[in-house]
PDB file of C-alpha atoms in Angstrom:
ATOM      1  CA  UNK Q   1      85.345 146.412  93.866  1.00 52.00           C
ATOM      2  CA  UNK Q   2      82.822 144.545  95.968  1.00 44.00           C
ATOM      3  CA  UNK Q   3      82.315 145.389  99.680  1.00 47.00           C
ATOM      4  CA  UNK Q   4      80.494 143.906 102.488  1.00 42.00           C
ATOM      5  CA  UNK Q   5      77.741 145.586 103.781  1.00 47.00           C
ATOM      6  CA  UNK Q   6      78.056 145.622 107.647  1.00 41.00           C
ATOM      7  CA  UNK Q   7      75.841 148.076 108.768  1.00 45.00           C
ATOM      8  CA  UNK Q   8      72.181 148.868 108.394  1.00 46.00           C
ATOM      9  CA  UNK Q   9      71.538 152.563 107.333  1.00 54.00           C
ATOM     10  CA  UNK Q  10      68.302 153.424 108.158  1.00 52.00           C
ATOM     11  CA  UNK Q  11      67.640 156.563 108.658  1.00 53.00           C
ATOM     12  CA  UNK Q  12      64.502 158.936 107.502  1.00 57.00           C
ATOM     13  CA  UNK Q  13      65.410 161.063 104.793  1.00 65.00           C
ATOM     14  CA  UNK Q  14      63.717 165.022 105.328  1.00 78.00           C
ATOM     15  CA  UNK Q  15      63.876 168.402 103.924  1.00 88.00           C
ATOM     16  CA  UNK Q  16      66.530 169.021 100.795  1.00 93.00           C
ATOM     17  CA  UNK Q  17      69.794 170.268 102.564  1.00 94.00           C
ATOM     18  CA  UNK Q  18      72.331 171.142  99.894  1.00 95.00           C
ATOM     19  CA  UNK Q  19      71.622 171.897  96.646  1.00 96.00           C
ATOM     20  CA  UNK Q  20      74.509 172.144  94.258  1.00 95.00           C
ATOM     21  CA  UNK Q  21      73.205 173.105  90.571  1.00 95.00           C
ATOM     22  CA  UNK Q  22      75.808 172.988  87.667  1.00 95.00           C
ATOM     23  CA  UNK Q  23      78.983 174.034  89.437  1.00 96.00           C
ATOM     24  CA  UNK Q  24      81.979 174.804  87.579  1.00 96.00           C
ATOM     25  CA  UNK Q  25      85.104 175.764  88.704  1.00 95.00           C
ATOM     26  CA  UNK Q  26      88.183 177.186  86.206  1.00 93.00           C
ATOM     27  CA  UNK Q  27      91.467 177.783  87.311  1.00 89.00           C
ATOM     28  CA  UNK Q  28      92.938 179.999  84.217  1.00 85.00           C
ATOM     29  CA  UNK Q  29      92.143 177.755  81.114  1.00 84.00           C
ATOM     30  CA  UNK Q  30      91.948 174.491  83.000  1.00 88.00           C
ATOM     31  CA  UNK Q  31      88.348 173.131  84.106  1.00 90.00           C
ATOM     32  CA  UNK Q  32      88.898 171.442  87.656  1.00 92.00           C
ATOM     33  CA  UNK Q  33      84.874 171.179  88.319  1.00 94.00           C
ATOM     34  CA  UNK Q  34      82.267 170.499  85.123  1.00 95.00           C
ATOM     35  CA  UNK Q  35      79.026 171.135  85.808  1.00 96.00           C
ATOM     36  CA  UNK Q  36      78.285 169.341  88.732  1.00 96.00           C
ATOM     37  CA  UNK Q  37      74.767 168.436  90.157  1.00 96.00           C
ATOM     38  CA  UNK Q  38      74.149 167.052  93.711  1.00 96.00           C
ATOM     39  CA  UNK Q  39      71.887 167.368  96.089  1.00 96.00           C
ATOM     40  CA  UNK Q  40      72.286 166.149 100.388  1.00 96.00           C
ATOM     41  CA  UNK Q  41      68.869 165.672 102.131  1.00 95.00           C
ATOM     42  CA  UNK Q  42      68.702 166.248 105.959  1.00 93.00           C
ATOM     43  CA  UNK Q  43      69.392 162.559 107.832  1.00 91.00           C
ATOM     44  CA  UNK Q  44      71.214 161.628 104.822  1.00 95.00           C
ATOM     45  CA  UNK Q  45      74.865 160.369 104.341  1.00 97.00           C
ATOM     46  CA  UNK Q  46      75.740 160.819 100.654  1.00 97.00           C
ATOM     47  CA  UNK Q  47      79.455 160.581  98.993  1.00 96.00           C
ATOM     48  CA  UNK Q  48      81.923 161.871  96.644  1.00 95.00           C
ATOM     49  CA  UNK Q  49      84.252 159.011  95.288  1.00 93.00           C
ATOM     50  CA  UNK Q  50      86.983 159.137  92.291  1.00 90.00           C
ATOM     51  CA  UNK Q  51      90.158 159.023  91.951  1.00 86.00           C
ATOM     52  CA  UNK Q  52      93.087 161.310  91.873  1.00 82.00           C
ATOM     53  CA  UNK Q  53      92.337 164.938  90.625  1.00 81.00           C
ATOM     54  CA  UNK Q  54      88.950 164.379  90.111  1.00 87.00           C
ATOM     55  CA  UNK Q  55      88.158 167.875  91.336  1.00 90.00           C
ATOM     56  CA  UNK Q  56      86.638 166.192  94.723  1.00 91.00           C
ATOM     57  CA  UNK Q  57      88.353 168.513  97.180  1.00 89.00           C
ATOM     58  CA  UNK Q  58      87.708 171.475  94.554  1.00 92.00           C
ATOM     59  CA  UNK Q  59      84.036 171.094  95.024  1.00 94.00           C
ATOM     60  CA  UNK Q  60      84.043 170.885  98.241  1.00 91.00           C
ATOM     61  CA  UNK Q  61      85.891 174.333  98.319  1.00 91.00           C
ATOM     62  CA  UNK Q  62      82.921 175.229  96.023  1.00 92.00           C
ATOM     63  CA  UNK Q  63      80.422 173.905  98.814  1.00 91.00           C
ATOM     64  CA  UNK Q  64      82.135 176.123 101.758  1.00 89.00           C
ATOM     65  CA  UNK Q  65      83.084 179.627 100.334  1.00 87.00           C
ATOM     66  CA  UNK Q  66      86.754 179.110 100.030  1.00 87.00           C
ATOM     67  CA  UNK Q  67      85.998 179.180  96.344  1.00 90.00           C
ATOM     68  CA  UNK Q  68      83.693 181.015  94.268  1.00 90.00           C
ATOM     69  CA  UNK Q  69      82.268 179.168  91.400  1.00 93.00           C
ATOM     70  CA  UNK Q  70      82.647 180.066  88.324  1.00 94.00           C
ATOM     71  CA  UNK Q  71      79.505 178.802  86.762  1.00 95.00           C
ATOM     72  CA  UNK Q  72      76.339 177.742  88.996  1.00 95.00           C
ATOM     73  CA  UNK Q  73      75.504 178.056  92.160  1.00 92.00           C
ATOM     74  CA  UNK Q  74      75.326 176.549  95.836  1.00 93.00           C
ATOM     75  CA  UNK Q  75      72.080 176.523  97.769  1.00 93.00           C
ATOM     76  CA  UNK Q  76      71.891 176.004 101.518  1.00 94.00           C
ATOM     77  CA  UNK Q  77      67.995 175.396 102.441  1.00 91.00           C
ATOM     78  CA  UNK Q  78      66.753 177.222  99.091  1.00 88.00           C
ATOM     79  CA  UNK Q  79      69.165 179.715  99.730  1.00 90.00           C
ATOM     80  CA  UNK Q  80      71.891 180.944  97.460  1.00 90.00           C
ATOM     81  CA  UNK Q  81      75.548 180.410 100.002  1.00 85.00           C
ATOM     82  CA  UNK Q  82      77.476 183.367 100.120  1.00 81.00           C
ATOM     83  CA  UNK Q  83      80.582 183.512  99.022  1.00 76.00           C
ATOM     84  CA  UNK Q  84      82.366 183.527 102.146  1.00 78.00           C
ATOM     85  CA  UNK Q  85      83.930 180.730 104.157  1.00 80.00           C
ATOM     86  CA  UNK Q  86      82.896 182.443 107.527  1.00 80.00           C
ATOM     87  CA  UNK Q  87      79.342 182.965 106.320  1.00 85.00           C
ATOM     88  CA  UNK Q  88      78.901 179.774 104.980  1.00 88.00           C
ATOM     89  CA  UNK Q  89      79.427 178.266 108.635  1.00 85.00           C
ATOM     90  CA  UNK Q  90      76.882 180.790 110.172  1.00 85.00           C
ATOM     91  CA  UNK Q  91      75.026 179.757 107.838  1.00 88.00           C
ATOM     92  CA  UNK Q  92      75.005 175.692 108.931  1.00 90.00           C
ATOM     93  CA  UNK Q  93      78.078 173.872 107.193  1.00 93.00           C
ATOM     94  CA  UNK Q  94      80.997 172.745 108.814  1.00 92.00           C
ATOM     95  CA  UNK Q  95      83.868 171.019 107.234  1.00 91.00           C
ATOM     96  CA  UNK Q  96      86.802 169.055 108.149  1.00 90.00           C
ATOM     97  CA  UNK Q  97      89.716 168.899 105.625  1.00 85.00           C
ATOM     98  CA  UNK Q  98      92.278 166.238 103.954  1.00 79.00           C
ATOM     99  CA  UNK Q  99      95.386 167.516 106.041  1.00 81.00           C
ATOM    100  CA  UNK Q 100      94.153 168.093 109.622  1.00 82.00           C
ATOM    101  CA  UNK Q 101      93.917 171.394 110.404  1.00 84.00           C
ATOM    102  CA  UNK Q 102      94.324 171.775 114.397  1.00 90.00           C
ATOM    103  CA  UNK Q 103      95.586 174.364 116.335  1.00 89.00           C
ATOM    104  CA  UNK Q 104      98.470 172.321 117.410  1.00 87.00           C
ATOM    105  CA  UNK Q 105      99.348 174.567 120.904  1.00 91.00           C
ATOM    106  CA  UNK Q 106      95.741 174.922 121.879  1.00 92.00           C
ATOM    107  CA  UNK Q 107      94.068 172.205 124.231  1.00 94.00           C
ATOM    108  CA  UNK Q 108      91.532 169.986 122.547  1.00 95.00           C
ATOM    109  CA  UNK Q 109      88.891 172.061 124.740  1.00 94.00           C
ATOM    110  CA  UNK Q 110      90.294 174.932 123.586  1.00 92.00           C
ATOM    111  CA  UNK Q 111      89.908 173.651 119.799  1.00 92.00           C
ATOM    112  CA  UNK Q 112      86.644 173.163 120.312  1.00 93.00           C
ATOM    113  CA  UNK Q 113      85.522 176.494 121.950  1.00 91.00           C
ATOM    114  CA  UNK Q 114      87.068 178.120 118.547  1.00 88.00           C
ATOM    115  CA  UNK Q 115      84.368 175.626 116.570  1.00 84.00           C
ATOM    116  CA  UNK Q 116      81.626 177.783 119.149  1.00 81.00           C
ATOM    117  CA  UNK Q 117      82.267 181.597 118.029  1.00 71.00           C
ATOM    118  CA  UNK Q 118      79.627 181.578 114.890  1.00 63.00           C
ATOM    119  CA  UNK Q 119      77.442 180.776 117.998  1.00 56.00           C
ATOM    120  CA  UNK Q 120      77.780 183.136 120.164  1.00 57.00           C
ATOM    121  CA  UNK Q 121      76.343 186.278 120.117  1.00 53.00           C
ATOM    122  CA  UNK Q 122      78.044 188.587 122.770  1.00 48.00           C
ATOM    123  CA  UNK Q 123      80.361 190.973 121.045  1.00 46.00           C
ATOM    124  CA  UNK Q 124      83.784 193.077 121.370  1.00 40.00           C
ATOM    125  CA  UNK Q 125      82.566 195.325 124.364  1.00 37.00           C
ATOM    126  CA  UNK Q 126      81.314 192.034 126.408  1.00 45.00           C
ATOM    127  CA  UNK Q 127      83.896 190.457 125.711  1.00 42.00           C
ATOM    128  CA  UNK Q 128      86.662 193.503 127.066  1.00 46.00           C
ATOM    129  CA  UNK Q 129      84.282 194.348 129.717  1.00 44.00           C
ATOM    130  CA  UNK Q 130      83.585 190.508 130.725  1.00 53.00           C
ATOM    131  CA  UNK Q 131      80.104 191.107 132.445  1.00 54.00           C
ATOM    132  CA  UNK Q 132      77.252 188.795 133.884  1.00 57.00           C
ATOM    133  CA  UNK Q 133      76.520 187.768 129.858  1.00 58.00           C
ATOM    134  CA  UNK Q 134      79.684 187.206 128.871  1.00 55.00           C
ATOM    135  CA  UNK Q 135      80.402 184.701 131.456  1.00 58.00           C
ATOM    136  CA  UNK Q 136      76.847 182.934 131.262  1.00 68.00           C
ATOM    137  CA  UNK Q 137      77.654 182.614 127.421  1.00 66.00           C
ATOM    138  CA  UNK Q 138      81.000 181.493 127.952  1.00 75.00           C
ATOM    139  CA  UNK Q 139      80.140 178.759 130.474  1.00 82.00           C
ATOM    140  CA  UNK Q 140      77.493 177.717 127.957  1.00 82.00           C
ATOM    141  CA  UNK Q 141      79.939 177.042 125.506  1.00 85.00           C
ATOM    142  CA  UNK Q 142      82.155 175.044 127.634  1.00 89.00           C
ATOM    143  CA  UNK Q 143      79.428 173.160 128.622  1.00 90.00           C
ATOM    144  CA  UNK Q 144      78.743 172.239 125.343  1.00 91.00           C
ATOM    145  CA  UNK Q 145      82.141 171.877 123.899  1.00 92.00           C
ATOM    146  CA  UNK Q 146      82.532 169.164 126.883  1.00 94.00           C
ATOM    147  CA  UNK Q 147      79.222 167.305 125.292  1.00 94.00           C
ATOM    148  CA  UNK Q 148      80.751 167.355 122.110  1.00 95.00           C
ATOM    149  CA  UNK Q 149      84.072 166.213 123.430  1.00 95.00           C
ATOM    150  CA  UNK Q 150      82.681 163.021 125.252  1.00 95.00           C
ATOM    151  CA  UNK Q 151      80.032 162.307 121.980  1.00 95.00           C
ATOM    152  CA  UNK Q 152      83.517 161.812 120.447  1.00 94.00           C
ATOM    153  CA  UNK Q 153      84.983 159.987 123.416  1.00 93.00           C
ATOM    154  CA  UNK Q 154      87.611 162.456 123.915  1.00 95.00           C
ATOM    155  CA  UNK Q 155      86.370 164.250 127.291  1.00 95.00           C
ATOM    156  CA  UNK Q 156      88.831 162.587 129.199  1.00 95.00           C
ATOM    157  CA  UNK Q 157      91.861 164.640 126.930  1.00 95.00           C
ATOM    158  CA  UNK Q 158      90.191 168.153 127.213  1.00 94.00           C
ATOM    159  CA  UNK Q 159      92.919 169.458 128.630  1.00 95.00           C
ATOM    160  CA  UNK Q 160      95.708 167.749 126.547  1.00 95.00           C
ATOM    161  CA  UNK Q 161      97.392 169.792 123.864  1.00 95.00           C
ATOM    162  CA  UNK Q 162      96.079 168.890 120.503  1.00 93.00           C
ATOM    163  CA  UNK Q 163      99.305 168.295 119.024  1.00 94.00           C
ATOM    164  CA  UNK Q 164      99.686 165.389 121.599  1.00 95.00           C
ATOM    165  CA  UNK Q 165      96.576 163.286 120.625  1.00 94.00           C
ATOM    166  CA  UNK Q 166      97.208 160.234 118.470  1.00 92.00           C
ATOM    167  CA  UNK Q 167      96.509 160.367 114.841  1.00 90.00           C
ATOM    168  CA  UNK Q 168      92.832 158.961 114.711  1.00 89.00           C
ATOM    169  CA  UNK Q 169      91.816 161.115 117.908  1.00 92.00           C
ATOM    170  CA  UNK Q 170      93.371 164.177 115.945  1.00 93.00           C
ATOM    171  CA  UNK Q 171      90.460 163.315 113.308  1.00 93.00           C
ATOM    172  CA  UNK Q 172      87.788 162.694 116.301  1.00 93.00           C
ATOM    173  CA  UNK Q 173      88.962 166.062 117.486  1.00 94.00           C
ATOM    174  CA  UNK Q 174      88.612 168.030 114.186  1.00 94.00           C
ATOM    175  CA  UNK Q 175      85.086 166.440 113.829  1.00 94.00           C
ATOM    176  CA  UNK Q 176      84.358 167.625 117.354  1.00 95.00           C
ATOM    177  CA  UNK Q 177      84.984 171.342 116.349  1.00 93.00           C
ATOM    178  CA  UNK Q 178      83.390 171.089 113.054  1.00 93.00           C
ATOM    179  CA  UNK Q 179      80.137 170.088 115.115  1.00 94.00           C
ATOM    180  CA  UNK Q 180      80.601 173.132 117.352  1.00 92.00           C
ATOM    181  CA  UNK Q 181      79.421 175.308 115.047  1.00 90.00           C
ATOM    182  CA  UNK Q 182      75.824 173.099 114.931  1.00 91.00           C
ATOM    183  CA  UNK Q 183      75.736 172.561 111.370  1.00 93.00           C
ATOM    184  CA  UNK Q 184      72.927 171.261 109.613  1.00 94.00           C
ATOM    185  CA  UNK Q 185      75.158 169.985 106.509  1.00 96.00           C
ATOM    186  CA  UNK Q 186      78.557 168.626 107.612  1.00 96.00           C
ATOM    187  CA  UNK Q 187      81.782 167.833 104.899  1.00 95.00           C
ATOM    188  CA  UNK Q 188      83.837 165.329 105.938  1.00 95.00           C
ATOM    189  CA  UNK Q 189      86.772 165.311 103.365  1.00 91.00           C
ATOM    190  CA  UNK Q 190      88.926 161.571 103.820  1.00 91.00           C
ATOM    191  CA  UNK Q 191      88.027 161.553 107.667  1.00 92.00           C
ATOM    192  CA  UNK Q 192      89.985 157.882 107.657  1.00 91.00           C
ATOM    193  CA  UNK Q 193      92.881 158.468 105.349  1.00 87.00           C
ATOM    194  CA  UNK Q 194      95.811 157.268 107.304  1.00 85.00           C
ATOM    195  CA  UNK Q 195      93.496 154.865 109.745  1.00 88.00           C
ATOM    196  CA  UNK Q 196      93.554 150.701 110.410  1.00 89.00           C
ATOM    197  CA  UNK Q 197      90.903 149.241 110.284  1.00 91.00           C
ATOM    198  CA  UNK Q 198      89.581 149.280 114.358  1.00 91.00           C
ATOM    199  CA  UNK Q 199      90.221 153.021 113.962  1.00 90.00           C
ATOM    200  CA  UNK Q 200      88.209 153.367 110.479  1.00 92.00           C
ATOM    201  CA  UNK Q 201      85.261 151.477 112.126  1.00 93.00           C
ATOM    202  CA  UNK Q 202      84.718 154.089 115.384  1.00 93.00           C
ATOM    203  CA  UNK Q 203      84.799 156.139 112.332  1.00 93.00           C
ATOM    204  CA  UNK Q 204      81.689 154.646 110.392  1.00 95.00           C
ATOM    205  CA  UNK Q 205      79.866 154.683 113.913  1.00 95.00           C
ATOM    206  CA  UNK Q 206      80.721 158.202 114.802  1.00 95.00           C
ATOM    207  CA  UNK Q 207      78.978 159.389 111.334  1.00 96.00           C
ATOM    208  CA  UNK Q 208      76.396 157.420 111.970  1.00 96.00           C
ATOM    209  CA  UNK Q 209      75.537 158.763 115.495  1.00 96.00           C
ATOM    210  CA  UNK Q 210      75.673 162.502 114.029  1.00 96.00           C
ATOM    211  CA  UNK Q 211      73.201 161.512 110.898  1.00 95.00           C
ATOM    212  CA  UNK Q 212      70.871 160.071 113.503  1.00 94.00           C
ATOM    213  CA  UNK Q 213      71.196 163.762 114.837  1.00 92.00           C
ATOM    214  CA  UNK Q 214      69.648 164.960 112.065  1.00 92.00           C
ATOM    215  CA  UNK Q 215      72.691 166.452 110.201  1.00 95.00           C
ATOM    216  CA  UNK Q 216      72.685 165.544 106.570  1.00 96.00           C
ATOM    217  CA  UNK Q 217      76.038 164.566 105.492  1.00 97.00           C
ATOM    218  CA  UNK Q 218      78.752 164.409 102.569  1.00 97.00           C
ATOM    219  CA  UNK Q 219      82.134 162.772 102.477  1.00 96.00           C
ATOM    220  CA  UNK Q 220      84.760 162.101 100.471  1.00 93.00           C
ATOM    221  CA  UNK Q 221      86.613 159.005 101.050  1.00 89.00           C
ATOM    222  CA  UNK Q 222      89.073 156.819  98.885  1.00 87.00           C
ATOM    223  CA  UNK Q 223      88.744 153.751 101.324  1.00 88.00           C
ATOM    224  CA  UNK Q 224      85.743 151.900  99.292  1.00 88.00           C
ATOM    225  CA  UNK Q 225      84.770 149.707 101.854  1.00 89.00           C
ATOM    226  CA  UNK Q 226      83.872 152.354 104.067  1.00 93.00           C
ATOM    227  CA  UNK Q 227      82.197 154.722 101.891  1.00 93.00           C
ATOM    228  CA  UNK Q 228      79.973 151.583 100.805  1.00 93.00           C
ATOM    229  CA  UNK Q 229      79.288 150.926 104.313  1.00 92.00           C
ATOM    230  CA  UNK Q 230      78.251 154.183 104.930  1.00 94.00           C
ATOM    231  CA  UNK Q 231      76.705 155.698 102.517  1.00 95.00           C
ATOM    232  CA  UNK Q 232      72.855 155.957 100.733  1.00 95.00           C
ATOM    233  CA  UNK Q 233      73.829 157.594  97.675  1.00 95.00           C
ATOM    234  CA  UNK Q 234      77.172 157.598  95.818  1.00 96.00           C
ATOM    235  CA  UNK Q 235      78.170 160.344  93.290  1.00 95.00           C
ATOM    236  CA  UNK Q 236      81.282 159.509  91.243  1.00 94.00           C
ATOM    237  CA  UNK Q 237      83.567 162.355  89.953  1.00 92.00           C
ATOM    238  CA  UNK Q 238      85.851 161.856  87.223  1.00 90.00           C
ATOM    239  CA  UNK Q 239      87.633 164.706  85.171  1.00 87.00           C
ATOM    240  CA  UNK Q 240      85.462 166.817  87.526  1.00 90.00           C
ATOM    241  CA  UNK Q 241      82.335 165.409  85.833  1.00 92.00           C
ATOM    242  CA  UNK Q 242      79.608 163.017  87.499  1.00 94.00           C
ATOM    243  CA  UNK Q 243      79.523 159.972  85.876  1.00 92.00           C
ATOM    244  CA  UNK Q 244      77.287 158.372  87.793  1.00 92.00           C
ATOM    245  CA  UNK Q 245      75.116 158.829  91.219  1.00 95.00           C
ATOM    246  CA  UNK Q 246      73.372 155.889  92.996  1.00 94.00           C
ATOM    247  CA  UNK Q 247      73.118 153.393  95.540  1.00 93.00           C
ATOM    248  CA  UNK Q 248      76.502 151.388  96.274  1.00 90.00           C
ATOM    249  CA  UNK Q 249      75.152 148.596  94.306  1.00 90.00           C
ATOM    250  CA  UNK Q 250      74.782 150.556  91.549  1.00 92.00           C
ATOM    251  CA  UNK Q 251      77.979 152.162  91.442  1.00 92.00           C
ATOM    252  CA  UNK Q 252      79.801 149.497  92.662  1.00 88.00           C
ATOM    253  CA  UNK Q 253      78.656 147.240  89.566  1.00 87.00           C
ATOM    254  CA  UNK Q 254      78.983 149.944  87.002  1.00 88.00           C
ATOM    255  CA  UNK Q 255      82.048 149.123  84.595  1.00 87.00           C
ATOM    256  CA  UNK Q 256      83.104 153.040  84.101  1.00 86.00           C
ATOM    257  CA  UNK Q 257      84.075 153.267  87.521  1.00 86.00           C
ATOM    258  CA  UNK Q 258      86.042 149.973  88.361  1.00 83.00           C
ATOM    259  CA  UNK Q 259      87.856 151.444  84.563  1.00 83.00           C
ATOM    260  CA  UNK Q 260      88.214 154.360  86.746  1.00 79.00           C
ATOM    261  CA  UNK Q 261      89.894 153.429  89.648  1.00 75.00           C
ATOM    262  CA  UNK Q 262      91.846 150.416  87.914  1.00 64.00           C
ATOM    263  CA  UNK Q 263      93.484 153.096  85.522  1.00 62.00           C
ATOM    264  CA  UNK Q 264      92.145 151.644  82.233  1.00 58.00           C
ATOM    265  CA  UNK Q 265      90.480 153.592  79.513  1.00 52.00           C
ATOM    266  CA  UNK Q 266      87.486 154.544  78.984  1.00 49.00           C
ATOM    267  CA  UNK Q 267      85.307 156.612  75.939  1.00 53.00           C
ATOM    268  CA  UNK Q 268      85.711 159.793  77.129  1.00 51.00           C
ATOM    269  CA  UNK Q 269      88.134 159.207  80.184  1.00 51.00           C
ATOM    270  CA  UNK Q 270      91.136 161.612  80.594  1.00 49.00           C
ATOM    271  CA  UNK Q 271      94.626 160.608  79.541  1.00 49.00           C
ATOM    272  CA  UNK Q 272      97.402 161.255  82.521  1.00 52.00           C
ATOM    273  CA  UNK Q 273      98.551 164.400  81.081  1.00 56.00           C
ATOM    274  CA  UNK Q 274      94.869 166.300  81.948  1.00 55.00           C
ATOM    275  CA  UNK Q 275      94.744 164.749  85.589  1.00 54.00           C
ATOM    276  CA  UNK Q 276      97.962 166.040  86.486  1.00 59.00           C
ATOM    277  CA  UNK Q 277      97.235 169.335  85.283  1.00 62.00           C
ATOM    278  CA  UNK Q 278      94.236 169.432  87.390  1.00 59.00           C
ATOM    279  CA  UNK Q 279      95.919 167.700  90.393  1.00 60.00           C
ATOM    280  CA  UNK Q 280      98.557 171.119  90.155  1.00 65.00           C
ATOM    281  CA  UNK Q 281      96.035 173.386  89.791  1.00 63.00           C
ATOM    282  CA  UNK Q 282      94.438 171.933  92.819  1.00 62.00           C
ATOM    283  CA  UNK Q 283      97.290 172.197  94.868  1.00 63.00           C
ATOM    284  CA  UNK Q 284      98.450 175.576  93.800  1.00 64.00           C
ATOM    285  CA  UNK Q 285      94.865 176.797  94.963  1.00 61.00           C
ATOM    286  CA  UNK Q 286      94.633 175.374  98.223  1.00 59.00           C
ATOM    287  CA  UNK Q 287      98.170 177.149  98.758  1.00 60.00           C
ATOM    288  CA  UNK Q 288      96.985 180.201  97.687  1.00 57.00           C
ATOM    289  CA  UNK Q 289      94.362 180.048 100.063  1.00 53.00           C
ATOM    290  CA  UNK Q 290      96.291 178.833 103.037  1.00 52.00           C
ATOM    291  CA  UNK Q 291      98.781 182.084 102.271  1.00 49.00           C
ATOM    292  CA  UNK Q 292      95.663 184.486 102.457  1.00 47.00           C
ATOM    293  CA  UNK Q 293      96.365 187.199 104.855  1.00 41.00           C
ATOM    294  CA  UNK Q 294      94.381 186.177 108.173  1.00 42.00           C
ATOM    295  CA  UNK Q 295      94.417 182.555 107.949  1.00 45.00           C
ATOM    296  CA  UNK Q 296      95.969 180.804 110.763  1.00 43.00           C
ATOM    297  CA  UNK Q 297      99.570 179.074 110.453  1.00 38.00           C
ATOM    298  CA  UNK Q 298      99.434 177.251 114.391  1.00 43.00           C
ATOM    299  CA  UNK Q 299      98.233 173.891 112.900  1.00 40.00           C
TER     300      UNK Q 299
END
């Protein structure tokens, strides 16, 4: 489980971002999340490793409002979240997900524009009656969503349907949106599943251009080499515990986890039966979620 480190990550570390205190998450009887600690400093690129139903995506959907904890709490700059997706992203996080989620007959400008609305502040009558500020605020977004678009190195395909891009500039894309919305703490959940390797490396370099922004980051990723690459802290789930959180030496060199990923027991590790159980419970939440009345279906 040894990688090769092939960047340098230097960046300076600032104010305390996220701060995640003992979040559980139950789904009936079944304990997807176990009270989970974590913390995501501004400038800093920390992730979330483990393997199948480890409750990664689950905490995640703990971190954004699409679930509310059941134990604990989720503070955004020493502020409790609230416990609503839409707030949360007024509030400074952005997200991508596992399974893109594009809207597939929209342009990729036009994808990115939907990333602007927490930021704009003209309302329902501007926007019917289309005066001086709606325009002004509209061109500003535009204007932006283009600087965002060529950060990514997409400009050139603003006016291509999103459905049309290839597979890794559908992920470039969905990162695009996400930073829209200016976050201050952005989730990146497996932004290279499904990559080779050229396409995993613009990757690595694209997070690292938005943490020298500023924006404090946390991924999930099951490509090791990658996460090792990228990261400055590494927090291991397993059962929906931590069992560990440190540098990628650290974790890389630490027994429990290779156990982990190889398949083989552990004291304490959960037999098949309980990962499956969580893995369903999982995916029968996210599809309750996706079925709520108002979410959108064009993807």
């Amino acid at each position: 489980m040894t990688t090769t480190d092939t960047t340098t990550k230097t960046a300076p570390v600032g104010e305390t971002v996220l701060d995640a205190r003992g979040v559980t998450m139950r789904f009936g009887g079944l304990t997807a999340v176990n009270d989970v600690n974590l913390t995501v400093s501004r400038g800093e690129i920390v992730g979330l490793i483990g393997p199948n139903g480890a409750g990664k995506t689950t905490f995640f959907n703990c971190l954004t409002g699409l679930y509310i904890p059941t134990e604990g709490e989720v503070r955004f700059k020493d502020k409790v979240l609230p416990p609503q997706s839409f707030k949360v992203t007024a509030a400074g996080i952005a997200r991508t997900f596992q399974n893109i989620r594009l809207f597939a007959n929209m342009t990729v400008l036009e994808n990115v524009l939907v990333g602007r609305h927490t930021r704009t502040k003209e309302g329902f009558w501007s926007a019917i009656l289309r005066g001086p500020g709606f325009h002004k605020a509209e061109a500003a977004s535009r204007e932006r969503a283009m600087e965002l678009l060529e950060f990514v190195g997409l400009a050139k395909k603003a006016d291509h349907l999103a459905r049309n891009l290839p597979y890794g500039e559908q992920r470039k894309l969905e990162i695009a949106r996400a930073l829209a919305s200016e976050p201050d703490l952005l989730l990146l959940d497996e932004p290279t599943a499904g990559m080779n390797p050229q396409e995993t490396r613009v990757t690595e370099e694209l997070v690292f251009a938005i943490r020298d922004q500023g924006i404090a980051i946390l991924v999930i990723e099951h490509d090791m080499r990658f996460i090792f690459n990228l990261c400055d802290r590494v927090a291991v789930l397993v059962q929906g515990e931590k069992l560990l959180e440190g540098d990628s030496a650290t974790v890389q060199g630490d027994e429990r986890v290779i156990a982990a990923y190889l398949g083989e027991p552990f004291e304490g590790a959960p037999g098949a039966e309980e990962v499956a159980e969580v893995e369903a419970a999982e995916t029968q939440a996210e599809t309750t979620t996706d079925a709520a009345p108002g979410k959108e279906n064009d993807r």
